[in-house]
Amino acid sequence: MAIPRAAQTQRRTRIQEEKQERILEAALDVFSARGFRGSTLDQIAEAAGMSKPNVLYYFRTKEAMHRQLIDRVLFTWLDPLKAFDADGKPESEIRSYIRRKLEMSRDFPRESRLFANEILQGAPHIEDELKGPLKELVDEKAQVIRAWAKAGKIAKCDPYHLIFSIWSTTQHYADFDVQVRAVLGHNLSGAGRFEDAARFLEDLFLRGLGIPKT
Amino acid sequence: MAIPRAAQTQRRTRIQEEKQERILEAALDVFSARGFRGSTLDQIAEAAGMSKPNVLYYFRTKEAMHRQLIDRVLFTWLDPLKAFDADGKPESEIRSYIRRKLEMSRDFPRESRLFANEILQGAPHIEDELKGPLKELVDEKAQVIRAWAKAGKIAKCDPYHLIFSIWSTTQHYADFDVQVRAVLGHNLSGAGRFEDAARFLEDLFLRGLGIPKT
DNA sequence: GATAATTTTGACCGGTTGGTAAAACATGAC
DNA sequence: GTCATGTTTTACCAACCGGTCAAAATTATC
């Protein structure tokens, strides 16, 4: 009997894991491009190269897929901020944080858009995670920044809004990619775009925080 | 006979205009919160306080409503950038541009989210407007900024990425409102939020562009 | 108040949605 | 081979989708 759906079993075989991964990959494609409600199981199934009931064999509901994707992204998203080191030099810490976030926009634009879609629509599934783990981490790092300001290492500024501005400027290149491309035109939107953005943002934030370039 | 649908008639009566406005208001609510594909006519009709066929009497299709909303937003969105004056002082021009964009995020968050939703999902309806009018306007203002840099009035920087960073930082407070609120907590997300953000962003950009505070 | 134009509604339609049932199919252990 | 387990597919469902239609209700005109 078909009691043990793949999604329920504790031990997952190699095949199950591969198929689930293939489905999640397809779901990420679809969800990030069309939003949760705008996506259909048929689209995901087709993108994964299997039938709809087969997809539902591995994930009991559409929401289960989405939930798992969101959980992953949330975890990945916090990573660069965790690396933010209180004992490091402000210049290198901020510079590498910007760069890492920008790299994520370049390398994982679908994940960024999935997250943006979720937040835009009121974050119905992850409000708790935002108010819990995310807030705690940001609070912690805000203290670090505040300490730097007090020590005169960087200009006085609101640490929360600093973090927001780094988030928004870097994610902009993934979430608003279409607009960026349209404005820059094809000649400027290619390979050099990433380096241009990185240089600009590093200059803006370091100078904006009163950190002299070394 | 019911030949003259309200949407088609050239001269619109007072009542027709009022109803259409009421529908657009409701549609903005729904579209901005759930995206185009995630919204249903029933939701819009209910929000507008009328029956679905009645809504369709004033707008022939769901897309017609959305299109009109997008067109409006697009026009409104370009306004602050148009006001950017080549003959003004860089300090006051940039400062007031930031402030105006921030005010729009505060006063028209639904419009911002509608626009963000559209871009996020690949801007299927407005690619031409982005590549046309928007790009032209940005190109023009980029020249102004570049001239300021050449004249030594502001630090050398890529004008396009400067504009992107102002867009993203200011719109962040509308589009990612849920996240901002979650991180700041209720105590900090109230009335003072706007002024805090304005002060931070003005400091960041003016200092980042090497413009001394007056 | 009769009449014509406009507005509103309830009933309805074909297509699509997320999800199910059950049987067919594959796979591996013995 | 056979039998239990795990996988895939076909056929299907009720609910919902955007949109139509014709009749009813309202409003404007005289």
XYZ file of C-alpha atoms (C1' of nucleotides) in Angstrom:
488
model
C 0.000 0.000 0.000
C 1.046 3.532 -0.627
C 1.098 4.520 3.017
C 4.615 5.923 3.148
C 4.513 8.970 0.984
C 8.015 10.125 0.349
C 7.389 13.347 2.173
C 6.437 11.560 5.347
C 9.093 8.900 5.647
C 11.939 9.598 7.998
C 14.631 7.891 6.010
C 14.702 9.187 2.486
C 16.309 7.154 -0.212
C 18.658 8.649 -2.725
C 15.933 8.654 -5.374
C 13.430 10.391 -3.150
C 15.871 13.084 -2.266
C 16.735 13.643 -5.904
C 13.123 13.921 -6.951
C 12.247 16.243 -4.127
C 15.182 18.383 -5.060
C 14.089 18.474 -8.669
C 10.613 19.549 -7.611
C 11.903 22.253 -5.304
C 14.140 23.536 -8.073
C 11.146 23.758 -10.402
C 8.978 25.289 -7.710
C 11.600 27.929 -7.023
C 11.569 28.839 -10.702
C 7.815 29.203 -10.789
C 7.166 30.738 -7.370
C 9.894 33.331 -7.723
C 8.600 34.431 -11.110
C 4.873 34.427 -10.401
C 4.374 34.529 -6.651
C 2.693 31.843 -4.588
C -0.885 32.473 -5.564
C 0.039 33.137 -9.169
C 1.754 29.778 -9.534
C -0.007 26.542 -10.390
C 0.886 22.953 -9.653
C 0.707 22.187 -13.361
C 3.415 24.743 -14.070
C 5.627 23.311 -11.364
C 4.986 19.774 -12.506
C 5.847 20.634 -16.076
C 8.996 22.478 -15.027
C 10.003 19.441 -12.998
C 9.233 17.122 -15.872
C 6.677 15.001 -14.075
C 2.944 14.681 -13.665
C 1.008 16.722 -11.170
C -0.059 13.785 -8.996
C 3.536 12.672 -8.968
C 4.586 16.039 -7.614
C 1.885 15.749 -4.967
C 3.281 12.370 -4.044
C 6.440 14.047 -2.822
C 4.838 17.193 -1.385
C 1.378 16.806 0.016
C 0.321 20.337 -0.797
C 1.400 23.381 -2.760
C 1.965 25.158 0.510
C 4.324 22.450 1.767
C 6.620 23.097 -1.187
C 6.503 26.812 -0.678
C 7.071 26.529 3.022
C 10.180 24.413 2.573
C 11.601 26.824 0.018
C 10.945 29.811 2.250
C 12.555 28.116 5.221
C 15.689 27.429 3.227
C 15.915 30.933 1.853
C 15.400 32.447 5.271
C 18.282 30.419 6.630
C 20.562 31.307 3.740
C 19.585 34.925 4.005
C 20.732 35.275 7.568
C 24.129 33.790 6.860
C 26.021 36.885 5.653
C 24.754 38.899 8.588
C 25.920 36.211 11.012
C 29.426 36.570 9.602
C 29.412 40.197 10.640
C 32.201 40.210 13.213
C 32.297 42.561 16.172
C 36.054 42.153 16.487
C 36.793 42.892 12.858
C 37.646 46.255 11.416
C 34.514 48.243 10.486
C 35.865 48.880 7.035
C 36.445 45.257 6.095
C 33.332 44.004 7.849
C 31.005 46.423 6.110
C 32.772 46.085 2.818
C 32.561 42.308 2.830
C 28.968 42.334 4.051
C 27.965 44.501 1.114
C 29.895 42.305 -1.244
C 28.434 39.105 0.090
C 24.892 40.406 -0.136
C 25.544 41.604 -3.652
C 26.932 38.229 -4.598
C 23.780 36.608 -3.318
C 21.701 38.877 -5.511
C 23.844 37.877 -8.454
C 24.013 34.163 -7.724
C 20.601 33.524 -6.196
C 18.189 35.984 -7.761
C 15.309 33.538 -7.658
C 15.696 33.071 -3.929
C 15.775 36.822 -3.474
C 12.623 37.281 -5.493
C 10.860 34.472 -3.663
C 11.618 36.211 -0.401
C 10.639 39.614 -1.764
C 7.351 38.224 -3.018
C 6.610 36.819 0.398
C 7.390 40.043 2.243
C 5.546 42.162 -0.303
C 2.386 40.190 0.266
C 2.528 40.629 3.995
C 4.723 37.639 4.899
C 1.741 35.511 5.895
C 3.896 32.435 6.444
C 6.967 33.823 8.132
C 5.925 36.650 10.395
C 7.105 34.689 13.414
C 10.535 34.039 11.948
C 10.923 37.736 11.191
C 9.935 38.839 14.661
C 11.991 36.088 16.266
C 15.336 34.905 14.883
C 15.726 37.716 12.356
C 15.003 40.484 14.817
C 17.320 38.982 17.417
C 20.175 38.734 14.969
C 19.674 42.260 13.727
C 19.443 43.569 17.280
C 22.741 41.902 18.068
C 24.521 43.323 15.051
C 22.973 46.730 15.606
C 24.712 46.756 18.971
C 28.021 46.088 17.248
C 27.502 48.976 14.868
C 26.408 51.230 17.677
C 29.557 50.365 19.602
C 31.685 51.245 16.585
C 29.948 54.604 16.367
C 30.455 55.271 20.068
C 34.124 54.400 19.744
C 34.402 56.915 16.936
C 35.309 54.247 14.388
C 32.393 55.172 12.163
C 30.095 58.154 11.956
C 27.124 58.258 14.267
C 24.085 56.764 12.573
C 21.044 54.626 13.230
C 22.312 51.041 12.902
C 18.932 49.623 11.944
C 18.473 51.976 9.033
C 22.036 51.252 7.992
C 21.263 47.566 7.791
C 18.012 48.253 5.941
C 19.837 50.362 3.390
C 22.419 47.667 2.746
C 19.676 45.095 2.338
C 17.649 47.213 -0.025
C 20.458 48.453 -2.235
C 21.947 45.014 -2.747
C 18.693 43.112 -3.174
C 17.512 45.713 -5.633
C 19.727 44.185 -8.304
C 17.942 40.856 -8.009
C 14.386 41.942 -7.262
C 14.215 44.843 -9.708
C 16.482 43.267 -12.287
C 14.080 43.986 -15.120
C 14.019 47.669 -14.286
C 17.771 47.888 -13.827
C 18.284 46.197 -17.159
C 15.776 48.448 -18.889
C 17.417 51.598 -17.568
C 21.003 50.553 -18.159
C 20.311 49.123 -21.573
C 21.923 45.989 -22.851
C 25.334 47.520 -23.298
C 25.710 48.270 -19.604
C 23.761 45.448 -18.051
C 26.187 42.661 -18.764
C 29.254 41.436 -17.003
C 30.470 44.788 -15.714
C 27.263 45.526 -13.886
C 28.161 43.611 -10.782
C 31.550 45.238 -10.357
C 30.139 48.704 -11.033
C 27.469 48.227 -8.412
C 29.927 46.806 -5.899
C 32.326 49.686 -6.339
C 29.588 52.272 -6.086
C 28.012 50.784 -2.980
C 31.304 50.295 -1.192
C 32.252 53.896 -1.871
C 28.842 55.174 -0.852
C 28.675 53.325 2.437
C 32.283 53.672 3.489
C 32.338 57.371 2.720
C 28.832 57.754 4.109
C 30.020 56.241 7.366
C 33.095 58.378 7.464
C 35.464 55.463 6.978
C 38.554 56.477 5.037
C 39.570 54.189 2.193
C 42.706 52.210 2.883
C -30.009 48.908 -24.726
C -26.849 48.567 -22.764
C -24.561 49.587 -25.583
C -22.665 52.356 -23.825
C -20.650 50.668 -21.173
C -19.277 53.246 -18.847
C -15.752 52.305 -19.719
C -16.304 53.006 -23.376
C -18.156 56.279 -23.324
C -16.155 59.377 -24.008
C -18.038 61.683 -21.700
C -18.277 60.206 -18.269
C -20.926 61.344 -15.874
C -20.179 62.221 -12.286
C -21.589 58.899 -11.120
C -19.565 56.869 -13.556
C -16.387 58.579 -12.521
C -17.146 58.018 -8.873
C -17.843 54.333 -9.356
C -14.769 53.794 -11.472
C -12.738 55.518 -8.800
C -14.241 53.331 -6.135
C -13.374 50.235 -8.139
C -9.826 51.375 -8.779
C -9.410 52.097 -5.109
C -10.565 48.591 -4.250
C -8.441 47.074 -7.009
C -5.380 48.892 -5.712
C -6.004 47.421 -2.299
C -6.258 43.903 -3.638
C -3.631 43.978 -6.379
C -1.001 45.588 -4.177
C -1.526 43.004 -1.472
C -1.802 39.868 -3.588
C -0.337 40.615 -7.010
C -2.232 40.526 -10.281
C -2.570 36.793 -10.685
C -3.228 36.286 -7.003
C -6.176 38.667 -7.022
C -9.705 37.740 -7.998
C -12.557 39.814 -9.348
C -14.710 38.666 -6.466
C -12.264 40.128 -3.971
C -12.172 43.425 -5.826
C -15.941 43.503 -6.169
C -16.405 42.835 -2.472
C -13.849 45.481 -1.529
C -15.666 47.943 -3.770
C -19.018 46.961 -2.310
C -20.615 45.883 -5.543
C -21.328 42.753 -7.526
C -18.791 41.229 -9.881
C -20.801 41.852 -13.063
C -21.241 45.426 -11.919
C -17.482 45.837 -11.659
C -17.142 44.373 -15.132
C -19.657 46.891 -16.365
C -17.166 49.644 -15.620
C -14.010 47.761 -16.571
C -14.330 45.218 -19.304
C -11.564 42.983 -17.984
C -9.419 42.419 -14.945
C -6.438 43.486 -16.990
C -8.055 46.793 -17.926
C -8.250 47.711 -14.262
C -4.712 46.685 -13.604
C -3.414 48.495 -16.652
C -5.042 51.752 -15.635
C -3.635 51.497 -12.126
C -0.145 50.743 -13.415
C -0.276 53.646 -15.841
C -1.210 56.026 -13.059
C 1.476 54.779 -10.735
C 4.100 54.956 -13.419
C 3.253 58.560 -14.072
C 3.258 59.457 -10.389
C 6.497 57.605 -9.894
C 8.410 59.659 -12.416
C 7.311 62.951 -10.919
C 9.906 63.369 -8.175
C 12.692 62.553 -10.592
C 11.406 65.142 -13.060
C 11.683 67.765 -10.363
C 15.392 67.045 -10.129
C 16.835 70.364 -11.250
C 20.159 70.695 -13.051
C 20.492 74.308 -11.951
C 19.834 73.633 -8.291
C 22.432 72.986 -5.655
C 23.403 69.305 -5.491
C 22.824 69.271 -1.769
C 19.259 70.552 -1.849
C 18.338 68.621 -4.983
C 19.487 65.276 -3.655
C 18.132 65.962 -0.213
C 14.699 66.860 -1.483
C 14.648 63.985 -3.946
C 15.298 61.525 -1.136
C 12.685 63.178 1.007
C 10.079 63.192 -1.730
C 10.645 59.531 -2.538
C 10.448 58.689 1.125
C 7.212 60.611 1.460
C 5.778 58.629 -1.402
C 6.652 55.406 0.372
C 4.918 56.705 3.456
C 1.849 58.153 1.750
C 1.351 55.717 -1.118
C 2.624 52.348 0.032
C 0.021 50.447 -1.952
C 1.105 52.110 -5.163
C 4.707 51.261 -4.372
C 3.845 47.639 -3.749
C 1.750 47.438 -6.903
C 4.729 48.645 -8.869
C 7.121 46.343 -7.042
C 4.871 43.377 -7.691
C 4.843 44.191 -11.361
C 8.617 44.531 -11.641
C 9.253 41.469 -9.515
C 7.229 39.349 -11.873
C 9.115 40.518 -14.913
C 7.101 43.642 -15.728
C 5.080 41.865 -18.405
C 2.827 44.887 -18.966
C 5.236 47.789 -18.797
C 8.520 46.726 -20.297
C 8.120 49.302 -23.055
C 7.486 52.146 -20.635
C 10.590 51.180 -18.689
C 12.803 51.046 -21.727
C 11.269 54.213 -23.160
C 10.157 57.132 -21.000
C 11.760 55.908 -17.797
C 15.144 55.207 -19.338
C 15.154 58.556 -21.141
C 14.391 60.449 -17.974
C 17.022 58.589 -16.008
C 19.570 59.116 -18.769
C 18.879 62.826 -18.651
C 19.231 63.092 -14.898
C 22.308 60.886 -14.939
C 23.940 63.494 -17.138
C 23.158 66.153 -14.571
C 24.737 64.110 -11.814
C 27.740 63.350 -13.964
C 28.188 67.040 -14.661
C 28.109 67.767 -10.936
C 30.801 65.170 -10.406
C 32.968 66.598 -13.185
C 32.595 70.075 -11.729
C 33.796 68.720 -8.392
C 30.513 69.526 -6.675
C 30.026 65.931 -5.618
C 32.306 62.931 -5.411
C 32.845 60.914 -8.540
C 30.383 58.073 -8.772
C 28.247 56.133 -11.194
C 25.066 58.204 -11.517
C 22.879 55.245 -12.467
C 23.787 53.262 -9.407
C 23.279 56.368 -7.319
C 19.727 56.659 -8.608
C 19.132 52.937 -8.069
C 20.315 53.199 -4.510
C 18.006 56.111 -3.762
C 15.097 54.246 -5.283
C 15.775 51.054 -3.405
C 16.452 52.567 0.007
C 13.359 54.734 -0.019
C 10.963 52.206 -1.533
C 12.170 49.621 0.931
C 10.064 51.223 3.650
C 6.895 50.660 1.637
C 7.642 47.351 -0.072
C 9.280 45.616 2.884
C 7.173 47.319 5.511
C 6.342 44.049 7.235
C 10.002 43.202 7.626
C 10.949 46.681 8.796
C 8.186 46.599 11.361
C 9.156 43.133 12.554
C 12.780 44.128 13.053
C 12.159 47.490 14.652
C 9.409 46.204 16.884
C 6.297 48.176 17.643
C 8.023 50.705 19.845
C 10.228 51.977 17.062
C 8.001 51.482 14.052
C 5.563 54.256 14.783
C 5.601 57.930 14.095
C 9.317 58.475 14.497
C 10.233 55.945 11.863
C 9.843 58.278 8.963
C 12.012 61.006 10.422
C 14.661 58.527 11.539
C 14.864 57.064 8.063
C 14.933 60.485 6.422
C 17.741 61.689 8.636
C 19.776 58.545 8.143
C 19.408 58.501 4.372
C 20.168 62.189 3.970
C 23.309 61.796 6.048
C 24.359 58.659 4.220
C 23.949 60.038 0.738
C 25.231 63.562 1.355
C 28.278 62.303 3.199
C 28.653 59.462 0.736
C 28.745 61.969 -2.094
C 31.192 64.180 -0.275
C 28.698 66.990 0.178
C 29.325 68.913 3.397
C 26.289 69.579 5.543
C 25.214 73.191 5.585
C -46.356 59.435 -15.484
C -44.832 57.334 -19.765
C -40.793 56.240 -22.033
C -36.108 55.536 -23.048
C -31.344 55.141 -21.403
C -28.466 53.522 -17.988
C -27.126 50.674 -14.102
C -27.388 46.486 -11.336
C -28.106 41.748 -10.530
C -28.781 36.525 -10.497
C -28.077 32.724 -13.143
C -24.950 30.703 -15.729
C -20.697 29.000 -18.733
C -16.446 26.818 -20.143
C -11.919 26.442 -18.385
C -8.708 25.955 -14.651
C -7.480 25.169 -9.912
C -5.544 22.153 -5.976
C -6.100 17.782 -4.717
C -7.847 12.534 -4.615
C -8.679 7.434 -5.749
C -7.260 3.600 -7.497
C -5.125 0.927 -10.453
C -0.875 0.176 -13.236
C 3.877 0.011 -13.026
C 8.600 -0.523 -11.235
C 11.881 -2.327 -7.944
C 14.274 -5.075 -4.908
C 14.523 -9.218 -1.436
C 14.198 -13.821 -1.140
C 9.275 -16.204 -10.129
C 6.668 -13.965 -6.423
C 5.497 -10.974 -3.297
C 5.761 -6.749 -0.641
C 7.121 -2.033 -1.144
C 7.524 2.140 -3.404
C 6.445 5.021 -7.576
C 3.812 6.851 -11.452
C -0.163 7.607 -14.166
C -5.045 7.922 -15.693
C -9.300 9.488 -14.644
C -11.665 12.295 -11.958
C -13.763 15.841 -8.544
C -15.637 19.922 -6.288
C -14.487 24.630 -5.930
C -13.268 28.582 -8.088
C -11.806 31.486 -11.996
C -12.836 35.455 -15.467
C -16.413 36.660 -18.058
C -21.389 36.669 -20.472
C -26.295 37.351 -20.790
C -30.726 38.741 -20.312
C -33.802 40.436 -17.343
C -34.766 43.493 -13.521
C -34.172 47.833 -11.182
C -33.046 52.442 -11.343
C -32.515 56.939 -13.203
C -33.005 60.699 -16.557
C -36.006 63.102 -20.090
C -40.026 64.862 -21.625
